[in-house]
Coordinates of C-alpha atoms in Angstrom, one line a residue:
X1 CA -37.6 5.2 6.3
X2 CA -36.9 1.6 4.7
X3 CA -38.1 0.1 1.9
X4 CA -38.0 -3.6 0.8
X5 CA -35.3 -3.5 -1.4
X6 CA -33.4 -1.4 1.5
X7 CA -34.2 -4.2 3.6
X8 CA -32.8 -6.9 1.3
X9 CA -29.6 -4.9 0.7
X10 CA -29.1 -4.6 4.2
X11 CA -30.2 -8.4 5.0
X12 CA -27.1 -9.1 2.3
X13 CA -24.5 -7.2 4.0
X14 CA -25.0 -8.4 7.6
X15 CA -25.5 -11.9 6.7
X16 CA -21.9 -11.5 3.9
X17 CA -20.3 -10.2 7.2
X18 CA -21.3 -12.4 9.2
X19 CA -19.8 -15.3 6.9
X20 CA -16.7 -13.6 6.3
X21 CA -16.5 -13.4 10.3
X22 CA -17.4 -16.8 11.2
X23 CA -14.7 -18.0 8.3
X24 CA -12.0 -15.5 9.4
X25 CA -12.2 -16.7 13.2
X26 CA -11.8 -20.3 11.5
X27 CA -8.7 -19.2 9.5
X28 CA -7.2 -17.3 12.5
X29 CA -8.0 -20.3 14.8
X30 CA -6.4 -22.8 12.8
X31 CA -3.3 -20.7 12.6
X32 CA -3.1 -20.4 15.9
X33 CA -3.0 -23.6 16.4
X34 CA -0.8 -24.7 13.9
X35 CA 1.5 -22.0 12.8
X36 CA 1.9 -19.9 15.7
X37 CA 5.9 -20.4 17.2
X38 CA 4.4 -20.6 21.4
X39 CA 8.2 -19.9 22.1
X40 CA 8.3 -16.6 20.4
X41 CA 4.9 -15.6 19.6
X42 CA 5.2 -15.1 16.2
X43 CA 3.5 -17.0 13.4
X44 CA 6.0 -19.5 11.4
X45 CA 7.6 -17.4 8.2
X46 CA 6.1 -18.3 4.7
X47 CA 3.0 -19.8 6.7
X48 CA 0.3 -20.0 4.4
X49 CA -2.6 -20.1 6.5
X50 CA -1.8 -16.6 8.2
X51 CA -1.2 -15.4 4.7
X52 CA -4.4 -16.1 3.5
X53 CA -6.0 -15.0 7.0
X54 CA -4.7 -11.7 6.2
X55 CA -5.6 -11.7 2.4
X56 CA -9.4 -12.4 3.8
X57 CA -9.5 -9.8 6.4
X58 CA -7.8 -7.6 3.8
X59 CA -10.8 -7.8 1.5
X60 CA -13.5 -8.1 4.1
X61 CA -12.8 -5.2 6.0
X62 CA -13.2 -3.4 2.3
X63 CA -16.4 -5.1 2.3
X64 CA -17.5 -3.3 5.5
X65 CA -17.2 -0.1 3.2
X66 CA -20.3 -1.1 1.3
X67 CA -23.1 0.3 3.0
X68 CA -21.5 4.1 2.1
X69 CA -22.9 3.0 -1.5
X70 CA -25.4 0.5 -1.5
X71 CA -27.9 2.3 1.3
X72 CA -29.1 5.9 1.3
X73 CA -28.5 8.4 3.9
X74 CA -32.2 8.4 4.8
X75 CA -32.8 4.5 4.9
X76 CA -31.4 3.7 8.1
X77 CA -32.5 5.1 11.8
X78 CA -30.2 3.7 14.1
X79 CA -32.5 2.9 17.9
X80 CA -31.1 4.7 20.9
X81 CA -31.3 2.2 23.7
X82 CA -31.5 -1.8 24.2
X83 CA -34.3 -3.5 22.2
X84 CA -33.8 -6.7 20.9
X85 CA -33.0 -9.8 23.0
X86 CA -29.6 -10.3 21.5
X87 CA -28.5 -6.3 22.2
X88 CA -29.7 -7.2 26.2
X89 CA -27.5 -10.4 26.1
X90 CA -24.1 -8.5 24.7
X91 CA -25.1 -5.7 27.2
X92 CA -25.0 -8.3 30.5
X93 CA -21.8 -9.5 28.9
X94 CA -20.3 -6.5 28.1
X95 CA -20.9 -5.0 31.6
X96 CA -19.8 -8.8 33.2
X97 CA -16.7 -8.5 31.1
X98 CA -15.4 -4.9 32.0
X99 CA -16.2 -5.6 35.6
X100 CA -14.8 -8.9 35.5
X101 CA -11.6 -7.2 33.9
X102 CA -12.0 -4.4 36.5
X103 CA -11.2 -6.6 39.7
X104 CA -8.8 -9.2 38.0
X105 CA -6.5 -5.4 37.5
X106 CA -7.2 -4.5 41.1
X107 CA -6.8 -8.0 42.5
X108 CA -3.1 -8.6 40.3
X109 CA -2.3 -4.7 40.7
X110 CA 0.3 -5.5 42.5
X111 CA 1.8 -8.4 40.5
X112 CA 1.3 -6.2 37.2
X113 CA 2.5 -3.2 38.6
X114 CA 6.0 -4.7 39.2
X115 CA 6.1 -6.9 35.7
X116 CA 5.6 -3.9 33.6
X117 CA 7.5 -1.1 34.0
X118 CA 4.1 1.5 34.3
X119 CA 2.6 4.4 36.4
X120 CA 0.5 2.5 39.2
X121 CA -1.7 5.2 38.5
X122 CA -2.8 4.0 35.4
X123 CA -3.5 0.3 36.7
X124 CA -6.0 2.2 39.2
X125 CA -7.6 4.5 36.1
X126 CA -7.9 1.5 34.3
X127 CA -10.4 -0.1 37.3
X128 CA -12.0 2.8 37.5
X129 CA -12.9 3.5 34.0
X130 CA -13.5 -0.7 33.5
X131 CA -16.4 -0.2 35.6
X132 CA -17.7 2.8 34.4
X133 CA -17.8 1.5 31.4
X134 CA -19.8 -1.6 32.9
X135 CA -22.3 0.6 34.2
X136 CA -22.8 2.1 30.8
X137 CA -23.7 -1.5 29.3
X138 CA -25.8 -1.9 32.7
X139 CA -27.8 1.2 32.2
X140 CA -28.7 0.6 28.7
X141 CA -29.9 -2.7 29.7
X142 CA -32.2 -0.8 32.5
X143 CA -33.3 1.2 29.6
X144 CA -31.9 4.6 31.4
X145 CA -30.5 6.1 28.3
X146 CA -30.0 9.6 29.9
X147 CA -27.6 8.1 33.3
X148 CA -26.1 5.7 30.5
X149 CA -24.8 9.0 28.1
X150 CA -21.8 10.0 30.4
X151 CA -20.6 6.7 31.1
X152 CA -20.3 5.9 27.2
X153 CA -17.0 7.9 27.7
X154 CA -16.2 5.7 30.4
X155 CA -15.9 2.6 27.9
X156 CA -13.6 4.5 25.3
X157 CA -11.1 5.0 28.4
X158 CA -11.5 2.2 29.6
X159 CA -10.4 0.4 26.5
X160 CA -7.5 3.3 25.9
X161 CA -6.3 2.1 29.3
X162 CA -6.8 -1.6 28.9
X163 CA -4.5 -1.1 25.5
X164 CA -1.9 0.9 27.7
X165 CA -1.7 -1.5 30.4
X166 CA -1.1 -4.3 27.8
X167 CA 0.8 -2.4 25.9
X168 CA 3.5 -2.2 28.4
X169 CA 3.8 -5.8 28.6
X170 CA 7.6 -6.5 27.8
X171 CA 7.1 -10.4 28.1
X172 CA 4.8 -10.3 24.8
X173 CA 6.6 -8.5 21.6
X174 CA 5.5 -5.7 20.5
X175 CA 4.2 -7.0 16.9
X176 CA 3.6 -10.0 18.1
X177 CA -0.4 -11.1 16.7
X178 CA -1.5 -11.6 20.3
X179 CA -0.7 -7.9 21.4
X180 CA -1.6 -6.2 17.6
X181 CA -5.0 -8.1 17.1
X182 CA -5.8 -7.0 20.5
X183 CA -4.7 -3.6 20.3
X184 CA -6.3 -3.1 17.2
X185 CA -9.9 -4.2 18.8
X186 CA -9.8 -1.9 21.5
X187 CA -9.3 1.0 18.8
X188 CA -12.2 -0.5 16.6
X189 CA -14.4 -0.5 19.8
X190 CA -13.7 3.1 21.0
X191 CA -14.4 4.2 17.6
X192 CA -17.3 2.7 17.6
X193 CA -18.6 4.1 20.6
X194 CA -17.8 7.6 19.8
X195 CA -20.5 7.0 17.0
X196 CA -22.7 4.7 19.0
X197 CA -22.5 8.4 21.3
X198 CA -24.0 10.3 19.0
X199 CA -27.3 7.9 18.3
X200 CA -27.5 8.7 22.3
X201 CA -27.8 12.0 21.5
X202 CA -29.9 13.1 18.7
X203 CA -26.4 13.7 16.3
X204 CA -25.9 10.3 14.6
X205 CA -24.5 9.0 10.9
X206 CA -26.1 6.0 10.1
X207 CA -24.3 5.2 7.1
X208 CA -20.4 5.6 9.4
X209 CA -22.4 4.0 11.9
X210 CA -23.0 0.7 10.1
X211 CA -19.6 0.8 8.5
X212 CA -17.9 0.8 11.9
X213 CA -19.9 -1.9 13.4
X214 CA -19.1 -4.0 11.1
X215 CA -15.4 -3.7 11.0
X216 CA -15.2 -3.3 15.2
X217 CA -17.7 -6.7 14.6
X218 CA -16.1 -8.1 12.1
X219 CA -12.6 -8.0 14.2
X220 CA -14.0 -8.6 17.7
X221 CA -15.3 -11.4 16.8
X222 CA -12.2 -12.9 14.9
X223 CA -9.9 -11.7 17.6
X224 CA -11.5 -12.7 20.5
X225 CA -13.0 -16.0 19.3
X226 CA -9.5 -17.3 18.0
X227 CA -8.1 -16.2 21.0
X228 CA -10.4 -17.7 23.4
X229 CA -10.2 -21.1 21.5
X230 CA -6.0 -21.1 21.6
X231 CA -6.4 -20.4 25.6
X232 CA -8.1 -23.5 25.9
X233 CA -5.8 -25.1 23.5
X234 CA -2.9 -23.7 26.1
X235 CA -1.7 -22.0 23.0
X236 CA -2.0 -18.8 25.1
X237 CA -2.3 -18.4 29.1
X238 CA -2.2 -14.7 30.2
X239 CA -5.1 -14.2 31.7
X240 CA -5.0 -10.5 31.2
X241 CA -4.8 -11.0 27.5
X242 CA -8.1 -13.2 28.4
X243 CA -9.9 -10.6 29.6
X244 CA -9.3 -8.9 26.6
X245 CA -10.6 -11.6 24.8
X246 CA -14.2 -11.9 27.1
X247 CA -14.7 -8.1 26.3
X248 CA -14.2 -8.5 22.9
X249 CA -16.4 -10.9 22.4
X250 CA -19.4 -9.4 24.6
X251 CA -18.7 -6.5 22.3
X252 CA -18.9 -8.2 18.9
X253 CA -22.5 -10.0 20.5
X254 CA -23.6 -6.2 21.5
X255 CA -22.7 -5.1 18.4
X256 CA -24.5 -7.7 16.3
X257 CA -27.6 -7.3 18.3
X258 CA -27.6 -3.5 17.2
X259 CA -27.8 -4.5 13.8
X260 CA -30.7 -7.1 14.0
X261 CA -32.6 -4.2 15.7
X262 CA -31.9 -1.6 12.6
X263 CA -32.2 -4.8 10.5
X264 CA -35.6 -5.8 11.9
X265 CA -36.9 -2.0 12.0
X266 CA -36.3 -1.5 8.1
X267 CA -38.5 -4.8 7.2
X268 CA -41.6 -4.4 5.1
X269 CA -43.5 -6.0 8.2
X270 CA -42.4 -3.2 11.0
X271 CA -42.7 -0.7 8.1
X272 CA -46.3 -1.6 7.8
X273 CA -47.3 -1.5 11.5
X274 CA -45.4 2.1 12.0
X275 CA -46.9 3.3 9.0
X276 CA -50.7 2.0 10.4
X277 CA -50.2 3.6 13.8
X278 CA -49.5 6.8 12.4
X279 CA -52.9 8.8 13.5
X280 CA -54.2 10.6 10.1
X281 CA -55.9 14.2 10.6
X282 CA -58.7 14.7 7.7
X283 CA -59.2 18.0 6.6
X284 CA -62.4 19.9 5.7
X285 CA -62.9 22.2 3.2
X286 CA -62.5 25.7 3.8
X287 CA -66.3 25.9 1.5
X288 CA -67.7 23.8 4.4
X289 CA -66.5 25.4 7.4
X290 CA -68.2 28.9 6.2
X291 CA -71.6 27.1 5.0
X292 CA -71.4 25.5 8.9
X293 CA -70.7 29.5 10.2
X294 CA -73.4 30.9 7.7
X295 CA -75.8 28.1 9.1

């Protein structure tokens, strides 16, 4: 299990993510709101703050490689279930957000339907799987980790679906950094939860765990945060795109409350307190148990 200096490596990277987050949502906000062409959707040509954005998310999502070599395979036991106050928080608002998303599709299904040229079938898969994957957020906030397994899938279709349905969107260009950052989120996030599966059930990799929670973190966060600010700045006003947005963010909150947990469970303190509650069996001689016979 962890050590101290496993602890401080690990304290390092979360808190060097979390700053090259908190900066990256800065850089993508003011971009937004400066160099982003409302008419078109694109971002003004030779811009230099979206130039830089990218440089910086260039060389933090490297950064998100680090744990590969600075922990061991061994170090890190990832918790199945919800157990820090943080993880509970980003569960509520995961399973607000999907639902939330679910009945804004089913409530517009009609208006969507007939704006984008798609299937009306997959409007209605997309509700469905939206609140599956609420339930799954739900559950692990109930602490029933066994009902919760199944609907896990439900949140990598649901955010497949979300990304088809927008994807289909002919009023937003296809490149355009409101459709790609999303898109790109919604990949991150159903990668993450085929690994954030296998904690669930008995199979997981720490190491690729911690890697892709920071990246699915690292852009949730950015993406949705930006996002959310140029909506209020009416640099944005699709309210599907919004939705997006809220489950992003409830995801990057989920997200960062799993890694407190694993964070917390790899301190010297916790270390200490598993290692004392550990019953210890003494052993007797095998010289003593035949005196006690002979006697």
């Amino acid at each position: 299990m962890g050590t101290k200096p496993a602890f401080s490596r690990y304290r390092l990277f979360l808190g060097c993510i979390g700053g090259c987050t908190l900066l990256a949502a800065v850089l993508r906000t003011l971009a937004l709101c400066l160099d982003l062409q409302i008419d078109i959707g694109y971002f003004r040509a030779g811009a230099v703050l979206p130039t830089l954005l990218y440089v910086w998310e260039g060389l933090t999502l490297l950064a998100c490689l680090a744990p590969l070599f600075l922990i061991k395979k061994d170090e890190l036991a990832p918790v199945r279930g919800v157990t820090s106050s943080l993880t509970l928080i980003g569960a509520i608002l995961a399973a607000l957000t999907f639902a939330a998303t679910a009945i804004y599709l089913a409530t517009q299904m009609g208006a969507i339907a007939s704006a984008f040229p798609m299937p009306l079938a997959l409007l209605l898969l997309a509700v469905i799987f939206l609140l599956i994957g609420g339930a799954y957020f739900l559950l692990q906030a109930m602490g029933r980790l066994e009902s919760a397994g199944l609907c896990g899938y439900g949140v990598i279709l649901a955010a497949a679906l979300l990304l088809s349905v927008t994807y289909f969107d002919r009023y937003t260009p296809m490149n355009a950094p409101h459709k790609v950052a999303l898109h790109v989120c919604l990949l991150s996030i159903m990668v993450y939860m085929l690994y954030e599966l296998r904690v669930l059930i008995g199979r997981s990799l720490p190491r690729a765990l911690c890697v892709i929670s920071a990246v699915t973190f690292f852009l949730t966060a950015t993406v949705g945060i930006s996002n959310l600010i140029a909506f209020g700045a009416g640099i944005y006003s699709d309210p599907l795109y919004l939705m997006g947005d809220l489950c992003c963010i409830a995801m990057a909150v989920y997200i960062a409350g799993r890694a407190v947990t694993d964070l917390m469970l790899l301190s010297p303190a916790v270390q200490e307190m598993l290692t004392a509650s550990v019953p210890v069996t003494e052993t007797v001689p095998t010289e003593a148990l035949s005196e006690q016979e002979e006697q």
